Coordinates of C-alpha atoms and ligand atoms in Angstrom, one line a residue:
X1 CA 5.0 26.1 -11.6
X2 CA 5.9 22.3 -12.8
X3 CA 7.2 20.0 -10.0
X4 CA 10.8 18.4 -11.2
X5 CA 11.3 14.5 -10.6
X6 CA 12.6 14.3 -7.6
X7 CA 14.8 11.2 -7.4
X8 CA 16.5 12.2 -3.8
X9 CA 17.1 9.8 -1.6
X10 CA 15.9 11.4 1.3
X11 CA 14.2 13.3 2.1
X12 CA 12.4 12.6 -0.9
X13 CA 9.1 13.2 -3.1
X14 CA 5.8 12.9 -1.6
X15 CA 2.5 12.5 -3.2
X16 CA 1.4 15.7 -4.3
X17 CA -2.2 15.1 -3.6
X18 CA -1.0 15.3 -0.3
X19 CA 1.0 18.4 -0.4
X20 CA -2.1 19.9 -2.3
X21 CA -4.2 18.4 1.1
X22 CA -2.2 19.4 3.3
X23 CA -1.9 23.0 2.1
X24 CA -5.5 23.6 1.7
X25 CA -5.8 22.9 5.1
X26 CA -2.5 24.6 6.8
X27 CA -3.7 27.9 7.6
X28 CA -7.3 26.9 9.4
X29 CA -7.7 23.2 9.9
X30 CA -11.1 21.3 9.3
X31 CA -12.8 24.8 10.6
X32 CA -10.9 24.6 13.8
X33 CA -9.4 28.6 13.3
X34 CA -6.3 27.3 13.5
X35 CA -3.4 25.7 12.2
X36 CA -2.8 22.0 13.1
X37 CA 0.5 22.9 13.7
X38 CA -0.8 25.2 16.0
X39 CA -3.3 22.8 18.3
X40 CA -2.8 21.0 21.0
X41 CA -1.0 17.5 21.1
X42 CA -4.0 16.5 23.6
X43 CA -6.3 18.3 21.6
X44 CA -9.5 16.6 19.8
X45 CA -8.3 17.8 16.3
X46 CA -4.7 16.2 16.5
X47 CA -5.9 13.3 18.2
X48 CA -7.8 11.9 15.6
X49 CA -5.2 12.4 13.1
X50 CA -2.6 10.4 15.4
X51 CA -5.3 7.7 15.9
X52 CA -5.7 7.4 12.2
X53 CA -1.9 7.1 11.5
X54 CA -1.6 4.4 14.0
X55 CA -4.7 2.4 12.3
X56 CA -3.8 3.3 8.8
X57 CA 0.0 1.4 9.7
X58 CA -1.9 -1.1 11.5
X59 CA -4.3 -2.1 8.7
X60 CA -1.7 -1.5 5.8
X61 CA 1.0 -4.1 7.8
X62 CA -2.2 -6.6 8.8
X63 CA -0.3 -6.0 12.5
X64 CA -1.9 -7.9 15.1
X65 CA -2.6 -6.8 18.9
X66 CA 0.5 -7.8 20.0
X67 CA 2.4 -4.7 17.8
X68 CA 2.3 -1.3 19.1
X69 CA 2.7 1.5 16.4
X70 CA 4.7 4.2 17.9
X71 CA 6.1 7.9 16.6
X72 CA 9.2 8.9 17.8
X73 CA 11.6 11.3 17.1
X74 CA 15.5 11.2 16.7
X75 CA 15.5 9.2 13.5
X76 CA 16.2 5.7 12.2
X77 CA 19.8 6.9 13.7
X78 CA 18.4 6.8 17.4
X79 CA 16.8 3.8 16.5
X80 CA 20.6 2.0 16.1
X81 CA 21.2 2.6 19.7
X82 CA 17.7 2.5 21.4
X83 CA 17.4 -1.2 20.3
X84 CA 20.0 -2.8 21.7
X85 CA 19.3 -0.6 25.1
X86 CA 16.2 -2.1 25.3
X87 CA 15.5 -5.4 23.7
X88 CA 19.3 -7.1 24.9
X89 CA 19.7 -7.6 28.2
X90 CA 22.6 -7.7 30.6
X91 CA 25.3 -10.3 29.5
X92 CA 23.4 -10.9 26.2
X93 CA 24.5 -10.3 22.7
X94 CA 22.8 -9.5 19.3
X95 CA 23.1 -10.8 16.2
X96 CA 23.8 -8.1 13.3
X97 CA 24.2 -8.9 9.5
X98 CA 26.8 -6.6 7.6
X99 CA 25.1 -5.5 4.0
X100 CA 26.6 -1.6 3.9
X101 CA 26.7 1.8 5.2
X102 CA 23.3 1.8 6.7
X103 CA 24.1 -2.1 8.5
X104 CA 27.3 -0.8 9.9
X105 CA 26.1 2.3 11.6
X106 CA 23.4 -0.2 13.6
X107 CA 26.4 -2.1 14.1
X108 CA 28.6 1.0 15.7
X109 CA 26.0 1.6 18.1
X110 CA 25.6 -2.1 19.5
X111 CA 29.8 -2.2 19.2
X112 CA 29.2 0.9 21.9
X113 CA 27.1 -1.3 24.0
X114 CA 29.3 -4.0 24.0
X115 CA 26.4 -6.2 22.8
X116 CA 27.7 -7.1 18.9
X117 CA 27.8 -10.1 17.1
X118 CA 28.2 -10.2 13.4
X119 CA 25.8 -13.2 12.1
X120 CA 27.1 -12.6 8.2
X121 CA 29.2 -9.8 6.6
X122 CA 28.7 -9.5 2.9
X123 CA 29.3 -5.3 3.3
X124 CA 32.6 -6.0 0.9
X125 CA 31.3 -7.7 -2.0
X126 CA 31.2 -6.6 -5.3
X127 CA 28.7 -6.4 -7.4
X128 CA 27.1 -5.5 -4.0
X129 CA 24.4 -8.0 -2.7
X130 CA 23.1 -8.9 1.1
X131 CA 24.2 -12.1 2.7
X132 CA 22.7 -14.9 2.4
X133 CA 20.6 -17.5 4.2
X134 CA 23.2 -20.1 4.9
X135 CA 26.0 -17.6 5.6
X136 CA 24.6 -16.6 9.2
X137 CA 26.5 -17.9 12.2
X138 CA 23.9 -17.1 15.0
X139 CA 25.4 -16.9 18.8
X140 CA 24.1 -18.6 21.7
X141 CA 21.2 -16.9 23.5
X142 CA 21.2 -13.6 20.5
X143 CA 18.4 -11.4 21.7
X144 CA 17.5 -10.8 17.9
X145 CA 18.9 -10.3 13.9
X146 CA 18.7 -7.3 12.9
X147 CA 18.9 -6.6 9.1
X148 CA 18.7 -3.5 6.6
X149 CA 16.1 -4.3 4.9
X150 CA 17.4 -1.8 2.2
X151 CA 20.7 -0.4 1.8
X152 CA 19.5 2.9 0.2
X153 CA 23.5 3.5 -0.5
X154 CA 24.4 0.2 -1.9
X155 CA 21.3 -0.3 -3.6
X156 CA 20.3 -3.6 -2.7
X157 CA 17.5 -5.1 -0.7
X158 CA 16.7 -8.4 0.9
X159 CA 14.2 -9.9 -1.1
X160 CA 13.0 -12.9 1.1
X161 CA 13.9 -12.4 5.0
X162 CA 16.2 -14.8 6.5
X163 CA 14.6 -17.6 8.7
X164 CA 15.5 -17.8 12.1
X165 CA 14.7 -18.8 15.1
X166 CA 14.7 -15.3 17.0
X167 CA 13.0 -12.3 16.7
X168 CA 14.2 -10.1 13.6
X169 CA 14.6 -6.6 13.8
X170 CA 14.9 -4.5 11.3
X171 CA 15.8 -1.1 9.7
X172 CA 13.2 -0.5 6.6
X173 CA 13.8 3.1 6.5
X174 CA 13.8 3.5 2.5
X175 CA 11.1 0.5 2.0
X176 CA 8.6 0.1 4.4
X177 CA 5.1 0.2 2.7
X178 CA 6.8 -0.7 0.1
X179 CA 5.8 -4.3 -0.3
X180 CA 3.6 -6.2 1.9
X181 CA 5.3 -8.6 4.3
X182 CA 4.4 -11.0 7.5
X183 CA 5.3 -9.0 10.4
X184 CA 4.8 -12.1 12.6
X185 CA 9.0 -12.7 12.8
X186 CA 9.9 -9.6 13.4
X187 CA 10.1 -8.2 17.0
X188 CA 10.7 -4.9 16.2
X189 CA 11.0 -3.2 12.5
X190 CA 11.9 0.9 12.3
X191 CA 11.9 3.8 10.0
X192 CA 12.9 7.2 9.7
X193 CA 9.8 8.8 7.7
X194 CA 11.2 11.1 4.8
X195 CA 11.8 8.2 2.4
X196 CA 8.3 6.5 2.0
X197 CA 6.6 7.8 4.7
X198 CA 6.1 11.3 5.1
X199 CA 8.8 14.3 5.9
X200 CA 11.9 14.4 8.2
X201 CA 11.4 14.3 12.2
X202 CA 9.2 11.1 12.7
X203 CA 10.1 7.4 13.1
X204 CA 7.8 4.9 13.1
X205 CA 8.8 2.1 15.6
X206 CA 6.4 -1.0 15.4
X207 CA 7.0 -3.5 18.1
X208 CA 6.0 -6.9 19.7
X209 CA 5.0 -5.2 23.4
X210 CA 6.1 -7.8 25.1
X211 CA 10.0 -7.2 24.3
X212 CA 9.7 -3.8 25.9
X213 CA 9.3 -5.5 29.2
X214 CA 12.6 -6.5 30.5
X215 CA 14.0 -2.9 29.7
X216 CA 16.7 -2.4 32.6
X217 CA 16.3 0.3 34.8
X218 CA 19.7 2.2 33.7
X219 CA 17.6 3.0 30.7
X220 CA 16.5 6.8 30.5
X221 CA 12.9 7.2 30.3
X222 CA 12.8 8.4 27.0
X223 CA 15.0 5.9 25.0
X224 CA 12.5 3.4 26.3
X225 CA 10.0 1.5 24.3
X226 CA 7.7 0.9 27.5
X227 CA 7.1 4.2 28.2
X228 CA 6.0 5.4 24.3
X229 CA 3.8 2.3 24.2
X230 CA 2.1 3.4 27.8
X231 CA 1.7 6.9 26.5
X232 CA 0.6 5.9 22.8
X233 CA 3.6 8.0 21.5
X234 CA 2.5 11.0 23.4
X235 CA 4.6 11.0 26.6
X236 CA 6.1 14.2 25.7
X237 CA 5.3 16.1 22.5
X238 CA 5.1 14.4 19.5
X239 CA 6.0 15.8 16.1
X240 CA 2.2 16.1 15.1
X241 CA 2.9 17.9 11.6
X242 CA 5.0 15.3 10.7
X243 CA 2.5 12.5 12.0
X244 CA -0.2 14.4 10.3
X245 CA 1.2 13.9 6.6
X246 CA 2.4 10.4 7.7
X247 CA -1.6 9.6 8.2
X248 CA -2.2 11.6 4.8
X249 CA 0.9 9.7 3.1
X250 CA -0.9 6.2 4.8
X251 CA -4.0 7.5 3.3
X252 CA -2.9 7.7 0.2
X253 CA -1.4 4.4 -0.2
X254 CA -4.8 2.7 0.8
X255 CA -6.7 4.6 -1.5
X256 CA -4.1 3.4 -4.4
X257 CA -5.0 -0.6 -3.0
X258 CA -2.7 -0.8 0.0
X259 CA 0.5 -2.5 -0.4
X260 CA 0.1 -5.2 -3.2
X261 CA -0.8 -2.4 -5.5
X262 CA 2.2 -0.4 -4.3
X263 CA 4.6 -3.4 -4.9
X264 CA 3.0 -4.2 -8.4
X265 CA 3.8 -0.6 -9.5
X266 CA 7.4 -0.5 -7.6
X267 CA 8.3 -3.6 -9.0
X268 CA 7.4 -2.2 -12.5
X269 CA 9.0 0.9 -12.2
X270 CA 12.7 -0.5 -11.3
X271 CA 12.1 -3.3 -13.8
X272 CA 11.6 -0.7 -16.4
X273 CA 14.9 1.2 -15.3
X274 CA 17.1 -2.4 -14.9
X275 CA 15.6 -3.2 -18.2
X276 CA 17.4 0.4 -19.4
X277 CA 20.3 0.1 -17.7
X278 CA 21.2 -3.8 -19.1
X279 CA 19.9 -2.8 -22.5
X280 CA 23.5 -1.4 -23.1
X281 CA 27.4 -1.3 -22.0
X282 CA 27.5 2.2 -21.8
X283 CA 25.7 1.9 -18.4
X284 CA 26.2 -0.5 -15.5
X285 CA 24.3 -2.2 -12.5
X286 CA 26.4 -1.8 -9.3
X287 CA 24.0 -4.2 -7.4
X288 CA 24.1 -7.6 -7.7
X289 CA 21.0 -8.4 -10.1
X290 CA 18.9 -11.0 -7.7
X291 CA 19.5 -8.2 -4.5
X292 CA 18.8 -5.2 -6.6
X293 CA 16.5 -2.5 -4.7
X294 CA 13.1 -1.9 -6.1
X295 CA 13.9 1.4 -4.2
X296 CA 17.4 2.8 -4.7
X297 CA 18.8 1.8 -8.9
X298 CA 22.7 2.7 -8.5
X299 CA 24.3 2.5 -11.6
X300 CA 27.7 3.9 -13.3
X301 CA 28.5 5.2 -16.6
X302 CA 32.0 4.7 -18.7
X303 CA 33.7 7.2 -16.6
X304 CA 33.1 10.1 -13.8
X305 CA 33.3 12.8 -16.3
X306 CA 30.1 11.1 -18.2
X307 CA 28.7 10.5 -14.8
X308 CA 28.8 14.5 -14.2
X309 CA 27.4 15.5 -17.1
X310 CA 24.9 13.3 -17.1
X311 CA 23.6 14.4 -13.7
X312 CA 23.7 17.8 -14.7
X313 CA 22.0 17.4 -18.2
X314 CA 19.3 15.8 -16.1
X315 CA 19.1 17.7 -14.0
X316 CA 18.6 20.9 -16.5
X317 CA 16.0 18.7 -18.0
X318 CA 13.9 18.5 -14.5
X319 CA 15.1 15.1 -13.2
X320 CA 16.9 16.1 -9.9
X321 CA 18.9 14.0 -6.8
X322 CA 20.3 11.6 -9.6
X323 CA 23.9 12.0 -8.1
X324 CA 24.9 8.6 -6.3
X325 CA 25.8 8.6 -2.3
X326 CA 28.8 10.6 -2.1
X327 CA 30.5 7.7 -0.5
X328 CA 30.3 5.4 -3.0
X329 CA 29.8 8.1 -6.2
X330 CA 27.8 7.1 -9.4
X331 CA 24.6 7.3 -10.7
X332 CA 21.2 6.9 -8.1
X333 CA 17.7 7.0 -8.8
X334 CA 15.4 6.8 -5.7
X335 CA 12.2 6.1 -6.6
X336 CA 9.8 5.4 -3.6
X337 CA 6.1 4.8 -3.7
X338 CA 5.1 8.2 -4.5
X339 CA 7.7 8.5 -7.3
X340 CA 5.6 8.6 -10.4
X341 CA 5.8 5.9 -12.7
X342 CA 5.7 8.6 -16.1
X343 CA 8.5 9.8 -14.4
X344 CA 10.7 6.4 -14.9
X345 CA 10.1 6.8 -18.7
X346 CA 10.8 10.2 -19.1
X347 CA 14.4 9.3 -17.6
X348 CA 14.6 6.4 -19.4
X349 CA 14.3 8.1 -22.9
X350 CA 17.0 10.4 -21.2
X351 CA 19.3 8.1 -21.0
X352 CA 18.8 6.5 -24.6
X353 CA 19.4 10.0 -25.7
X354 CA 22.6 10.7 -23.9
X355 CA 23.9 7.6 -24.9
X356 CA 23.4 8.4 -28.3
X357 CA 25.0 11.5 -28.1
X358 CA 27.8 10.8 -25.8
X359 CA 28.6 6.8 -26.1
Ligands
PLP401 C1 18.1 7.3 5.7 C2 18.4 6.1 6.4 C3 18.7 6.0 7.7 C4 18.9 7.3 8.5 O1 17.7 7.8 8.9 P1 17.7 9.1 9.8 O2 16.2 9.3 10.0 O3 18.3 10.3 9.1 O4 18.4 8.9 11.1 C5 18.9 4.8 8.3 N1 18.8 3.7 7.7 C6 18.5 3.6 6.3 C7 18.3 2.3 5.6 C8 18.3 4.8 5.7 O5 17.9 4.8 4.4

């Protein structure tokens, strides 16, 4: 059976050395007579898989002790709200930039908690791009900025992160590992797993401890930071398959050269699909070009009719998930770190051909 390209944006394709891994030890792991699935959370077995995930994160991001690496569950979507509960305290606000869809639901949930100030709001700009530096308009006493680091909808992603003098927090659900970055300015950085991390049902929370402290006591015990980082992610049951292909998936990308080699080949493989996309008017860029995702590539065609038969010629040719948000419509190709690169070219000789035959 041949795999398909898999250009979903979430969830979305994994490394299949780690499918293959992962399936030749489902049934009876590492000679245990059963299923990891199956073992204990407090177990010896799972243990050491969650131990590795947490070191592999820890080494990958160059995170000092002050960073705690935690699993949750409840998505990058429980993440909008459990920030603000813990991390802004009574009275306080937040500062939020506005780059998109994925911004403004962060944004709803701190609106809920009364705690929302908009810093810089570029979610209405066409072509699409994230705001800029000198646009942010910090309040007094912000407990933190919180950015998207990619707006897996809009297709753009902050290239640099703005310099400020709080702690940033930010959403990297579709580029985290991505590209290496200094974690020192960011208090708190989150991400739901199925885009470059692993499948659905874990988060990965990394956060400076110290800002779990002042969590009021109105907080329930599970939407609080403090009590994960006491328990090392296991104050209830974690989701240990999930965490368990995370630490394969973290594997992986150190045994490829960590995350200068991943960024050297995401950077190629978007180049190579900008470089398409410009190379002709039949197809368009919807992002603005300095802010354009290494990630996410949205682009249009000359109208929605094209747009739909191109999907589906692709998709009869093996290259699957190509159809845009369907908030926004278009063309998207999602094309994390375990997107092949041979897979880039085989829809980018697509696309000279359907040109061809349809511009
Ligand atoms: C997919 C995505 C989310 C939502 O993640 P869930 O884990 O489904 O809650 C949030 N933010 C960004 C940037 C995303 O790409």
């Amino acid at each position: 059976m041949a795999r398909v390209l898999n250009f979903s944006a979430g969830p979305a394709t994994l490394p299949e050395e780690v499918l293959k891994e992962a399936q030749s030890e489902l049934v009876d792991y590492k000679g245990s007579g059963m299923s990891l699935m199956e073992a204990s959370h407090r177990g010896k077995e799972y243990d050491a898989v969650h131990q590795e995930a947490v070191a592999n994160v820890t080494e990958l991001l160059n995170l000092s002790d002050d960073y705690a690496v935690l699993f949750l569950q409840g998505g990058a979507s429980s993440q909008f709200a459990m920030v603000p509960m813990n991390l802004v305290k009574e009275g306080q606000v937040a500062d939020y930039t506005n780059s998109g869809s994925w911004a403004k639901k962060a944004i709803a949930e701190a609106k809920i908690l009364e705690c929302c100030h908009i810093a810089a709001d570029a979610s209405g700009e066409k072509p699409a791009r994230m705001p800029r530096q000198d646009e942010l308009d910090l309040a007094a006493g912000s407990a933190y900025l919180h950015i998207t680091s990619n707006e897996t909808i809009g297709g753009i992603q902050w290239k640099t992160f703005p310099k400020v003098d709080l702690p940033l927090v930010a959403d990297m659900s579709s580029d985290i590992l991505s590209r290496p970055f200094d974690m020192n300015p960011f208090g708190l950085v989150y991400a739901g797993a199925q885009k470059n991390l692993g499948p659905s049902g874990v988060t990965l929370v990394i956060i400076r401890k110290d800002l779990a402290e002042g969590v009021s006591g109105k907080v329930p015990t599970m939407l609080r930071y403090k009590t994960h980082i006491e328990a090392d992610s296991l104050y209830n049951t974690p989701p240990t398959f999930g965490i368990y292909i995370l630490m394969l998936v973290t594997r992986w990308i150190k045994v490829k050269g960590g995350l200068n080699a991943m960024a050297e080949i995401n950077v190629r493989k978007a180049a190579k699909l900008y470089a398409a996309i410009d190379a002709t008017d039949f197809f368009s860029g919807t992002a603005a070009v300095e802010d354009r995702s290494d990630m996410n590539v949205t682009f249009r065609l000359p109208s929605e009719e094209l747009e739909t038969k191109f999907i589906a010629e692709a998709g009869a040719n093996g290259m699957k998930g190509l159809k845009g948000h369907r908030s926004v419509g278009g063309v998207r190709a999602s094309i994390y770190n375990a997107f092949p690169e041979e897979g880039i070219d085989t829809l980018v000789e697509f696309m000279k051909t359907f040109e061809a035959e349809n511009g």
